[in-house]
mmCIF file of C-alpha atoms and ligand atoms in Angstrom:
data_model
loop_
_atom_site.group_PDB
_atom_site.id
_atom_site.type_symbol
_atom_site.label_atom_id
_atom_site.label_comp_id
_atom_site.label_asym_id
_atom_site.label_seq_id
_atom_site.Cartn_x
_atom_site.Cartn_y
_atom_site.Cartn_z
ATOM 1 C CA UNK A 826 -24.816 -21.834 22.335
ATOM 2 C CA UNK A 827 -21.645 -24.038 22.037
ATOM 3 C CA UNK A 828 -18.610 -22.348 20.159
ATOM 4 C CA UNK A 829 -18.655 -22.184 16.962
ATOM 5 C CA UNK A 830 -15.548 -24.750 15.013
ATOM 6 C CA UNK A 831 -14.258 -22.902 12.081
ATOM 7 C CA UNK A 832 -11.155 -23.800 9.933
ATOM 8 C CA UNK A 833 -9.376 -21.502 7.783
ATOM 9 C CA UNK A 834 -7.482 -23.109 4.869
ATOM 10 C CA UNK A 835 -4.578 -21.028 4.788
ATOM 11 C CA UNK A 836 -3.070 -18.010 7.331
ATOM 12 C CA UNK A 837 -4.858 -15.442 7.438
ATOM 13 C CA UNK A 838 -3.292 -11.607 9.342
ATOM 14 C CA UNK A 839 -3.301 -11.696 12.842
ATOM 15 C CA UNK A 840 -5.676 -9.021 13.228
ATOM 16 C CA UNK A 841 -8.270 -10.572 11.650
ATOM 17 C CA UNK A 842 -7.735 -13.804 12.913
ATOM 18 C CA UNK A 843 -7.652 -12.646 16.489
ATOM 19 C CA UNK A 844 -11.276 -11.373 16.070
ATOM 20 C CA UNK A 845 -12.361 -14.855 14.710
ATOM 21 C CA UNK A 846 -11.183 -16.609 17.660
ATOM 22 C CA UNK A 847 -12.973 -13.882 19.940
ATOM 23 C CA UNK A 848 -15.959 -15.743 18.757
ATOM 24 C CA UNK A 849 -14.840 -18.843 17.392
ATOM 25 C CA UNK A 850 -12.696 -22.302 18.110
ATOM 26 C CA UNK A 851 -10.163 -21.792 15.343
ATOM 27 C CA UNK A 852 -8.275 -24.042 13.329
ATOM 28 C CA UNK A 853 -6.216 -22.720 10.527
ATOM 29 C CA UNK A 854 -3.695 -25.003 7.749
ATOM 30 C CA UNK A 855 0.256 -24.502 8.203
ATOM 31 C CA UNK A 856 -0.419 -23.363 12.009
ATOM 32 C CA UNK A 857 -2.685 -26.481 13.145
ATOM 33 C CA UNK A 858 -2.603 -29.977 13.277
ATOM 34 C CA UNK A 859 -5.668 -30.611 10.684
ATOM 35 C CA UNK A 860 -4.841 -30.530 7.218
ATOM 36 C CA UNK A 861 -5.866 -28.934 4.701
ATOM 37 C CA UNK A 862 -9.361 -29.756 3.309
ATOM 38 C CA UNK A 863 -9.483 -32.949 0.850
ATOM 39 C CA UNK A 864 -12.311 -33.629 -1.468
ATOM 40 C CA UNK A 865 -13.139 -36.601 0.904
ATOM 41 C CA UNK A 866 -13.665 -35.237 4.255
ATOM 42 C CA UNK A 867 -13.494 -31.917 6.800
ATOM 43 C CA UNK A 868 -13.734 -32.665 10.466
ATOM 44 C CA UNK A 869 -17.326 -31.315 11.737
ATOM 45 C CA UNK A 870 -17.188 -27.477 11.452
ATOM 46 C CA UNK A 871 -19.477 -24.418 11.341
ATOM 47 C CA UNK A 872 -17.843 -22.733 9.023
ATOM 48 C CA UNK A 873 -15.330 -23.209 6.418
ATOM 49 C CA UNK A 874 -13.117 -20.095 5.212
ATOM 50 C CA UNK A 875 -11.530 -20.843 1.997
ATOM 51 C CA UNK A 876 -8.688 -19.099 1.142
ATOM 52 C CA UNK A 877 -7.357 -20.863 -1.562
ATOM 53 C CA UNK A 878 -8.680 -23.314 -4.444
ATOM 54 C CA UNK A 879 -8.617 -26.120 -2.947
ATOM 55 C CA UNK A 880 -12.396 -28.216 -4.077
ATOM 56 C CA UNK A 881 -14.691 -27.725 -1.344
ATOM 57 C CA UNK A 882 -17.255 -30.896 -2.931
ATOM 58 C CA UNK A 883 -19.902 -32.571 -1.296
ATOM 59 C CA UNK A 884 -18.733 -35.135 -0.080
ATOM 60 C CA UNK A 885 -17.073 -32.754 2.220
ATOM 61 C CA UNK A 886 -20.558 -31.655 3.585
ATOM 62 C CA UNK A 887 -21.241 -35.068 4.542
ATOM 63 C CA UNK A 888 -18.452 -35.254 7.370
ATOM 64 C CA UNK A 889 -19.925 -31.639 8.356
ATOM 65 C CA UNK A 890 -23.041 -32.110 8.611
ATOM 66 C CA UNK A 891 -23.856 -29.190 10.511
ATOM 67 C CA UNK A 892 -22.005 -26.738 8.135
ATOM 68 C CA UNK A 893 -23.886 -23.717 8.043
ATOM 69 C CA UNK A 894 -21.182 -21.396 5.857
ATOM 70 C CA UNK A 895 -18.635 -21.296 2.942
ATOM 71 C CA UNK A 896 -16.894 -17.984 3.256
ATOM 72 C CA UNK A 897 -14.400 -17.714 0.430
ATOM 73 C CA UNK A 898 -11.373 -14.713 0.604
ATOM 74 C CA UNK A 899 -11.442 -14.108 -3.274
ATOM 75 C CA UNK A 900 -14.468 -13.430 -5.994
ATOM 76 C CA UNK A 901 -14.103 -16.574 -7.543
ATOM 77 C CA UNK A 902 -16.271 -19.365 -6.264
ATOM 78 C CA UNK A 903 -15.701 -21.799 -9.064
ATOM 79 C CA UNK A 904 -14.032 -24.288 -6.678
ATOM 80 C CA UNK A 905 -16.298 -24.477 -4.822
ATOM 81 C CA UNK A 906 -19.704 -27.253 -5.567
ATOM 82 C CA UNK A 907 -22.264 -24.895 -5.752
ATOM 83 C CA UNK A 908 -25.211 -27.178 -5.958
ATOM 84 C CA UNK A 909 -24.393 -29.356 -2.965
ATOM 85 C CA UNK A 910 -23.889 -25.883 -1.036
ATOM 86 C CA UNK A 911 -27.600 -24.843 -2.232
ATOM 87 C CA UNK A 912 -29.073 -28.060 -1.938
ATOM 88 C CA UNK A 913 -28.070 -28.343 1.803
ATOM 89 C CA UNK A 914 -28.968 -24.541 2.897
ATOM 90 C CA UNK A 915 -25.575 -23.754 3.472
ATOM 91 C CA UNK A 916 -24.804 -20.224 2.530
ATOM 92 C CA UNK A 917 -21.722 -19.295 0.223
ATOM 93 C CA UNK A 918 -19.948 -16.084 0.700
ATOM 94 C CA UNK A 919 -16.886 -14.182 -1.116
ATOM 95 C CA UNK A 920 -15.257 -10.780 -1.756
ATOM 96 C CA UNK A 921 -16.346 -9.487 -4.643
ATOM 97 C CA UNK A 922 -16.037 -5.521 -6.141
ATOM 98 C CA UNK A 923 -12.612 -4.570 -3.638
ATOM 99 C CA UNK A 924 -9.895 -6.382 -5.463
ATOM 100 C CA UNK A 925 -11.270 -4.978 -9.477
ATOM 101 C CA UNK A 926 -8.683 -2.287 -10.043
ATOM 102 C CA UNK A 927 -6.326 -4.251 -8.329
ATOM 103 C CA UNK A 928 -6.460 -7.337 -10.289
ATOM 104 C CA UNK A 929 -6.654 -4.747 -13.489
ATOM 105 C CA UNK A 930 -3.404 -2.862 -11.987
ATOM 106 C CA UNK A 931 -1.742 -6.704 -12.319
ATOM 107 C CA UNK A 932 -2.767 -7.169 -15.353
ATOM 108 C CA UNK A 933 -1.096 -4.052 -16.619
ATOM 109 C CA UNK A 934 2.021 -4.943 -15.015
ATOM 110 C CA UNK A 935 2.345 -8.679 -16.398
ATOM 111 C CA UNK A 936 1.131 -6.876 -20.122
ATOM 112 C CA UNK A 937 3.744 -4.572 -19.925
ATOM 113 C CA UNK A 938 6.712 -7.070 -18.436
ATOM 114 C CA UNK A 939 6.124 -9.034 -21.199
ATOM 115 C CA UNK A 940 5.069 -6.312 -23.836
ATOM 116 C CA UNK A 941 8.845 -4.903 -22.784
ATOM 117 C CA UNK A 942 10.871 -7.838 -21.982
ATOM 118 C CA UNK A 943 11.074 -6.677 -18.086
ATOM 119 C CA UNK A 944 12.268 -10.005 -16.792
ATOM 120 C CA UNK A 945 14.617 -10.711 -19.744
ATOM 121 C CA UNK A 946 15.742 -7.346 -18.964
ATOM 122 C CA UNK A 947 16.499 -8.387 -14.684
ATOM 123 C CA UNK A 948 17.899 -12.123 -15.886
ATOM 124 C CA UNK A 949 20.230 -9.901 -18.564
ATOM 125 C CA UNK A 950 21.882 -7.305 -15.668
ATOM 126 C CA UNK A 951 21.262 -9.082 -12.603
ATOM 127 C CA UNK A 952 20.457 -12.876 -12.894
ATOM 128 C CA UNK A 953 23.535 -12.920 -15.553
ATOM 129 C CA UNK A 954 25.442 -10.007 -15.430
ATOM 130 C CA UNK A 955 25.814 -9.540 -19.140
ATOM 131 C CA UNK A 956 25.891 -5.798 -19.249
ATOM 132 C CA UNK A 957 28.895 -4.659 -20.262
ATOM 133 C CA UNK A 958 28.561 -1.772 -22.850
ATOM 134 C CA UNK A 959 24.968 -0.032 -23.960
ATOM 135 C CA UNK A 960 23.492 -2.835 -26.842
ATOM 136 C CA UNK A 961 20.843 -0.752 -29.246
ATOM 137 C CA UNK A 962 20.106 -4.233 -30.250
ATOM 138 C CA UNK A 963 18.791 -5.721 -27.475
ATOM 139 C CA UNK A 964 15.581 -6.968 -25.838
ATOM 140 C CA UNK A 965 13.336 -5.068 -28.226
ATOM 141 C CA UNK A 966 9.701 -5.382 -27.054
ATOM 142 C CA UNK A 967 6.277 -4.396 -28.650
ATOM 143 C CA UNK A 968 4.390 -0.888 -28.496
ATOM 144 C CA UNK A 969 1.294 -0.771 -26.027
ATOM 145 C CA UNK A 970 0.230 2.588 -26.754
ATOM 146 C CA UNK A 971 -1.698 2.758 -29.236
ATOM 147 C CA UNK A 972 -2.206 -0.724 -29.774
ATOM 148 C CA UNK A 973 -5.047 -2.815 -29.391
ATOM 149 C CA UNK A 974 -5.705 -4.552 -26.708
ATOM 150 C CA UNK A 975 -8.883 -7.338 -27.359
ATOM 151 C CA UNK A 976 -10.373 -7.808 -23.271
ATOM 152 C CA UNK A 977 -12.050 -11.238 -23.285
ATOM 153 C CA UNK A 978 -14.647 -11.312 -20.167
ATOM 154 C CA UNK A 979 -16.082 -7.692 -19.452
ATOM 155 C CA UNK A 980 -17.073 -8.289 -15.931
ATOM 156 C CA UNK A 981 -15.886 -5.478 -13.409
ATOM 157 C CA UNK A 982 -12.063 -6.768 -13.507
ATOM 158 C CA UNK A 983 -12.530 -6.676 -17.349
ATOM 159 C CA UNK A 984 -13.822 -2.899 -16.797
ATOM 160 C CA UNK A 985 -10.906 -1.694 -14.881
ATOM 161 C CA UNK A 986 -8.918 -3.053 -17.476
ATOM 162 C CA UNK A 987 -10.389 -1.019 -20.152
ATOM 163 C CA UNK A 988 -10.220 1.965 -18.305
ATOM 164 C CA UNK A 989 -6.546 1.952 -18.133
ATOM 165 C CA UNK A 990 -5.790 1.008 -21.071
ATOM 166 C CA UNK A 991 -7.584 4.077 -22.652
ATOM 167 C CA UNK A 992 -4.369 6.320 -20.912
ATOM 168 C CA UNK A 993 -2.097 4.524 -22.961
ATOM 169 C CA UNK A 994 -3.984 5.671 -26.050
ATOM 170 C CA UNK A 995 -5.088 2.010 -26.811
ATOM 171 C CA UNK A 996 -8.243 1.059 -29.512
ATOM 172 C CA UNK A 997 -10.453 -1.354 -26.976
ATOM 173 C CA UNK A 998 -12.344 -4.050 -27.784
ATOM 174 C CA UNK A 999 -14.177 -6.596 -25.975
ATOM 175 C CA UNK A 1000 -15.841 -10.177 -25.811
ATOM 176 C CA UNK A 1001 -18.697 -11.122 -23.169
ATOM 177 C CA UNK A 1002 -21.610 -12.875 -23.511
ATOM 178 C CA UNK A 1003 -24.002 -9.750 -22.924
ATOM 179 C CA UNK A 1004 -22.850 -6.949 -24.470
ATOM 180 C CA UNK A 1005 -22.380 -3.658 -22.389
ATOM 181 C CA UNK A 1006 -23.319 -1.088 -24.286
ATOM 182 C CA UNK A 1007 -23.231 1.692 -21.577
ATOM 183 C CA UNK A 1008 -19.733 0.856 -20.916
ATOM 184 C CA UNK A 1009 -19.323 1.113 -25.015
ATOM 185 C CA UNK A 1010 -20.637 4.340 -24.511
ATOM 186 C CA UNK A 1011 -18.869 5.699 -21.037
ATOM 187 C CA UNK A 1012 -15.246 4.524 -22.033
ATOM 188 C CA UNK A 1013 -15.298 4.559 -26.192
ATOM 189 C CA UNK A 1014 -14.816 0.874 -26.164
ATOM 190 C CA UNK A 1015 -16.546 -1.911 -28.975
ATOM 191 C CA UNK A 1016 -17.803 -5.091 -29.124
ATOM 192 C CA UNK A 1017 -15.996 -8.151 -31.097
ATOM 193 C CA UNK A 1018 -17.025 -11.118 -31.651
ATOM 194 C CA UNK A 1019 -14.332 -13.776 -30.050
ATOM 195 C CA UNK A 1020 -13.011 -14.546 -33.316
ATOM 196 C CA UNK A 1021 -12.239 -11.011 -34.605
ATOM 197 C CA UNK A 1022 -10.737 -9.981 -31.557
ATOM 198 C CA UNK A 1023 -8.599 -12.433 -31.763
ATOM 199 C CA UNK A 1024 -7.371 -11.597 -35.091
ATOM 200 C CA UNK A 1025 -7.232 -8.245 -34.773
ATOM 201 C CA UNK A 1026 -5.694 -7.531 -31.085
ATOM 202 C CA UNK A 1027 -2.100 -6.918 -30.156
ATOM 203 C CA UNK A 1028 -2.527 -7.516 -26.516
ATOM 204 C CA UNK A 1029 -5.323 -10.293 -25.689
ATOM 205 C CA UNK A 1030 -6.305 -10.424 -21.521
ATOM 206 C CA UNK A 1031 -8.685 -13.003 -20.077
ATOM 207 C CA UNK A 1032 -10.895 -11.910 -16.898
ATOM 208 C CA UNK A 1033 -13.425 -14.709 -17.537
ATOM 209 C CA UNK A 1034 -15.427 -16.768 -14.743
ATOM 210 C CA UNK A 1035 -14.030 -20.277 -14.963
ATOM 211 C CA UNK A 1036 -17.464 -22.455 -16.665
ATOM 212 C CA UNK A 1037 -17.852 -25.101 -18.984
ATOM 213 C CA UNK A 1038 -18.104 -22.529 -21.459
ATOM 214 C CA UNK A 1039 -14.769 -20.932 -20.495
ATOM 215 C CA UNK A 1040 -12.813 -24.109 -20.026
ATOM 216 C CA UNK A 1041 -10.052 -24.450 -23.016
ATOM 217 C CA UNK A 1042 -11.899 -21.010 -24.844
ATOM 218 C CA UNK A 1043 -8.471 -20.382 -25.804
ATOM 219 C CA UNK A 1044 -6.566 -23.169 -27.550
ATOM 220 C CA UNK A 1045 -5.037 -24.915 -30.698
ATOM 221 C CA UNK A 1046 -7.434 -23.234 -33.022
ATOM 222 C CA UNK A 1047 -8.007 -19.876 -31.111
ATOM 223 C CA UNK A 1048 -4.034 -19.299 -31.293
ATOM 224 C CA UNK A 1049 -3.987 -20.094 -34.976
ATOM 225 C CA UNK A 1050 -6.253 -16.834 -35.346
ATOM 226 C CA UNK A 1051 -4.093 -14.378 -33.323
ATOM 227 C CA UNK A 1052 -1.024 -12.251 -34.777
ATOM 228 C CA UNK A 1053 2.421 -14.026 -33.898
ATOM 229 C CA UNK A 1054 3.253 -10.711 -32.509
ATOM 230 C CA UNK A 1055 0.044 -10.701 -30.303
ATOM 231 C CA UNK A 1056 0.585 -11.261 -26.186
ATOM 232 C CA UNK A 1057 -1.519 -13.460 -24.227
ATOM 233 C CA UNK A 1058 -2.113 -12.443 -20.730
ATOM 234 C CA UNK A 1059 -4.415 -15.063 -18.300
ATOM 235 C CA UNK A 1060 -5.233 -13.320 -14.884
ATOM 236 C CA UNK A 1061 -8.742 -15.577 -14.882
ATOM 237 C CA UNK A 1062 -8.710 -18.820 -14.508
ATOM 238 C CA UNK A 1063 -5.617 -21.745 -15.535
ATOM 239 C CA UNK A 1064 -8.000 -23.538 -17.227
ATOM 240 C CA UNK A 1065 -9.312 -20.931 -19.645
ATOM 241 C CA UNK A 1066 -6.242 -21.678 -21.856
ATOM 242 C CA UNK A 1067 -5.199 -24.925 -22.872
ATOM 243 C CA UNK A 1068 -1.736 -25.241 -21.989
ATOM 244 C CA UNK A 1069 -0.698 -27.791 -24.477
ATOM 245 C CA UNK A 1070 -1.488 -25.711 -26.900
ATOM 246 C CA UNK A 1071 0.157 -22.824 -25.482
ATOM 247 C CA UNK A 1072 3.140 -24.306 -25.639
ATOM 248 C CA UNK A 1073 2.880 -25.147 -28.950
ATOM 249 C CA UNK A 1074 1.750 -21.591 -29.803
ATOM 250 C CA UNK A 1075 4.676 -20.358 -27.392
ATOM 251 C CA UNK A 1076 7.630 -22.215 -29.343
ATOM 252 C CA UNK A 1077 6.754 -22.353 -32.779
ATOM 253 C CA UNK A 1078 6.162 -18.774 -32.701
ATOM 254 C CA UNK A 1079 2.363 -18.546 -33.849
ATOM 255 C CA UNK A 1080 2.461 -15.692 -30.693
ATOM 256 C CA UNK A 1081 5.051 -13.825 -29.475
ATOM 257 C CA UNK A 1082 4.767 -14.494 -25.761
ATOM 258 C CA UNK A 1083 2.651 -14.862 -23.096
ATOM 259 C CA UNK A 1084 2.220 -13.986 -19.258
ATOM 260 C CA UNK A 1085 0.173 -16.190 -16.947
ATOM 261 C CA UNK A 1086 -1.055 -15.547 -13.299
ATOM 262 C CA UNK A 1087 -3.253 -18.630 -13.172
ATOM 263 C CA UNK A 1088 -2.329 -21.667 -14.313
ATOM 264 C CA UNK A 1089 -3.271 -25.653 -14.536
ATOM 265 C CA UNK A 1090 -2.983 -26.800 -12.207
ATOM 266 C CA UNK A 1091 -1.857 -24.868 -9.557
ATOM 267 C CA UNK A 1092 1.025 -24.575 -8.436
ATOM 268 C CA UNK A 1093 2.142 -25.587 -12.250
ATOM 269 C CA UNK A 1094 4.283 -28.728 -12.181
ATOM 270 C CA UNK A 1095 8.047 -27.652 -11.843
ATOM 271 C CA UNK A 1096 8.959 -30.021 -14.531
ATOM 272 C CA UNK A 1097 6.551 -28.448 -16.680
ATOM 273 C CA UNK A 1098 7.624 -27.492 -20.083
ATOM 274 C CA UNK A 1099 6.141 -24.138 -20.040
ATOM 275 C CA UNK A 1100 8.744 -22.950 -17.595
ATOM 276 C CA UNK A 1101 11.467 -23.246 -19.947
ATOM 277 C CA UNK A 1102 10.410 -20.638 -22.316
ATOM 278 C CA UNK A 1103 11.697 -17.849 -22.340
ATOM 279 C CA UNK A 1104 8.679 -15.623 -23.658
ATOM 280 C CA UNK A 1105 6.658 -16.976 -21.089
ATOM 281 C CA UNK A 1106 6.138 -15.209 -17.270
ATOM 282 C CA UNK A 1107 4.264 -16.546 -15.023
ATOM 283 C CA UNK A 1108 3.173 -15.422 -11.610
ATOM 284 C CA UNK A 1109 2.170 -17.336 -8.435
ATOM 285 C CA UNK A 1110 -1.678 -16.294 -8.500
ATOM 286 C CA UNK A 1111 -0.974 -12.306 -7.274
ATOM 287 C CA UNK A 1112 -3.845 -10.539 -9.241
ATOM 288 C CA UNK A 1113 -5.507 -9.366 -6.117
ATOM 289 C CA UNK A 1114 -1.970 -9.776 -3.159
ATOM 290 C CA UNK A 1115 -1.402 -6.034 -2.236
ATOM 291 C CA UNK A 1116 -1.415 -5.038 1.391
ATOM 292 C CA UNK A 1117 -4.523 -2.762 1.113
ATOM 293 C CA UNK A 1118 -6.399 -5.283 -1.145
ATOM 294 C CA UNK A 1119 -5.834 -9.072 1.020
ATOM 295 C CA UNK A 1120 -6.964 -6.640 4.362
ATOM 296 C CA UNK A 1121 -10.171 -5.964 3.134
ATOM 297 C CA UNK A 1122 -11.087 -9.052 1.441
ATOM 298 C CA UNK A 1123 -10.098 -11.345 4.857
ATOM 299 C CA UNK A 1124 -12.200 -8.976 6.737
ATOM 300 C CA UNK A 1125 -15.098 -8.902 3.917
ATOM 301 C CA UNK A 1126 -15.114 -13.171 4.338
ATOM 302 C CA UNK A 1127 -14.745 -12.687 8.188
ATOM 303 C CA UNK A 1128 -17.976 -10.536 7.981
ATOM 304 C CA UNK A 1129 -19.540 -13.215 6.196
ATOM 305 C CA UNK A 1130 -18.615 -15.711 8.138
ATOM 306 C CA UNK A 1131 -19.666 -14.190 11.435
ATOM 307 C CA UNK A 1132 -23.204 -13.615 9.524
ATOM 308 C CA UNK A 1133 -23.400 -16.972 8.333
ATOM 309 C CA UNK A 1134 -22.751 -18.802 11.724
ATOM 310 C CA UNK A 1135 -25.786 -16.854 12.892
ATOM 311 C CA UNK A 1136 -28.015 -17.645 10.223
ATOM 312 C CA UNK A 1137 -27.858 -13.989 9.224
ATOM 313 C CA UNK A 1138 -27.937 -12.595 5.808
ATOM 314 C CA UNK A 1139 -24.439 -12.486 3.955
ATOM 315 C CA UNK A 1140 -23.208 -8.760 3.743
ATOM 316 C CA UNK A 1141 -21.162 -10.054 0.419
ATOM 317 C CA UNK A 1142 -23.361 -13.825 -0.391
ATOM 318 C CA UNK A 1143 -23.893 -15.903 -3.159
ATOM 319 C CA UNK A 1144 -26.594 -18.050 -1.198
ATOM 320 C CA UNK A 1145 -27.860 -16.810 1.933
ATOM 321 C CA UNK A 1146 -28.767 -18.902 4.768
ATOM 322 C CA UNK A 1147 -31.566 -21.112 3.996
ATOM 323 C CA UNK A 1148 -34.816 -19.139 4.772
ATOM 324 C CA UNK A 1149 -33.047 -15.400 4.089
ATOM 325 C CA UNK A 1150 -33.736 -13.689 1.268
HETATM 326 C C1 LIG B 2118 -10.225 -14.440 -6.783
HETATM 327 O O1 LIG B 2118 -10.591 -13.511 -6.061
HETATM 328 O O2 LIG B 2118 -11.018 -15.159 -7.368
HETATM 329 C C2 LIG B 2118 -8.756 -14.645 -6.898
HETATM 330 O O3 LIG B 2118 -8.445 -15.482 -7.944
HETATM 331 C C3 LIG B 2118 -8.183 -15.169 -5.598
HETATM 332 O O4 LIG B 2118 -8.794 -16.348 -5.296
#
């Protein structure tokens, strides 16, 4: 059998990368001539290894017509066109479960930067060099313990979430779709409806799949409902929050700030007004970038690539190989 063309659309560690092209001819973005994949065309390839969001559409599968896998490195899948995958019995792969507690553990950290002014706080000594004497007055930031945080999406990011947040003391509610009411039991935790937990929550974090349903759930109208000393924190998906709106909501002080991971689109626009603000922090898509983390999901897409290629079943699949169940 001739060897298999893969392309990889961003660097992946050498270790892994060095057992793909054991079995593979590799081409890989920033370290190849190809570039990276467009929404018109890929060159003809086996497999595809998304690492990124770039769209993967159909289109694409026309100038591959012999594509046989999809492997994304990351849970999310929402870039990629799901329909044209299934239609043409490619499979689709990704990494779910392994980067949970550590997209939870980022979500923490961007909640409490903002909750305690963290970055104000590196700007004010280092950045600007403004301290000169101990200020009592300064930088004053919000209580998390014993606060209430309002977790919109309860999938197994949204989980993790909870579960910390019930060391700092906090009241817990959540929004999803189906309730969980074993995890209401387990952790202590209750149900809202969007609209209460809005109202009622201090600290507000989005782990939401990015749908229809999800696109813009939190704009004009849903920032009119929160406290303006409530904290937004996005580690989902850019689009979930209408960034217009945001900054409205940002400057005119219907919230008191804000921290984003995800944005749209991404990278945000550097002339973008959201950067000016200054209770606004925003991160270049980390939730799941820790050593340990990015190891295992690279190897968890390699394993489904490898699979895929042979028509094999998908250790970690969304849509196995035509013909495997
Ligand atoms: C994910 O896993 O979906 C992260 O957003 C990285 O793509």
């Amino acid at each position: 059998m001739a060897v298999p063309k893969v392309f990889i659309t961003r660097p992946i560690p050498e270790p892994v990368l060095v057992q793909i092209q054991a079995e593979c001819d590799v081409d890989m973005w920033h370290t190849s001539a190809i570039l990276p994949p467009i929404a018109e065309k890929i060159p003809p390839l086996d497999g595809l290894m998304t690492y990124g969001h770039e769209p993967v559409t159909a289109q694409m599968f026309d100038t591959s017509p012999n594509l046989k896998v999809v492997s994304v490195v990351g849970v999310g899948y929402d870039h990629v066109d799901e329909d044209a995958v299934r239609e043409r019995g490619i499979a689709l792969g990704h990494t779910p479960g392994v980067l949970s507690d550590t997209t939870a553990d980022m979500t923490w950290a961007l909640l409490l930067a903002a909750a305690r002014n963290v970055v104000p706080a590196y700007n004010h000594v280092q950045v600007n060099k403004q301290w000169h004497y101990y200020d009592p007055n300064i930088l004053w930031g919000y209580d998390v313990h014993h606060a209430t945080i309002g977790i919109v999406g309860m999938g197994r990011i949204g989980y993790a979430v909870a579960k910390r947040a019930l060391a700092f003391d906090m009241k817990v509610l959540y929004y999803k779709r189906e309730r969980r009411p074993d995890w209401e039991e387990e952790l202590g935790i209750e149900y809202a409806e969007l609209e209460h937990l809005l109202k009622v929550s201090d600290f507000v974090t989005l782990h939401v799949p990015l749908t229809e349903e999800t696109t813009h759930m939190i704009g004009k109208d849903e920032f009119e409902l929160m406290k303006p000393t409530a904290i937004l924190v996005n580690i989902a998906r850019g689009p979930a929050v209408d960034h217009e709106a945001l900054y409205e909501a940002l400057s005119e002080g219907q919230i008191a700030g804000a921290a984003l991971d995800v944005t749209e689109p991404e990278p945000i626009n550097t002339d973008h007004p959201l950067l000016d603000l200054d209770n606004l922090l925003i991160a270049p898509h980390l939730g799941s970038a820790t050593i340990q983390t990015r190891m295992k999901m690279v190897t968890m897409a390699m394993e489904n690539l490898f699979a895929g290629l042979k028509g094999e079943r998908l250790p970690y699949g969304v849509l196995q190989p035509r013909g495997v169940s």
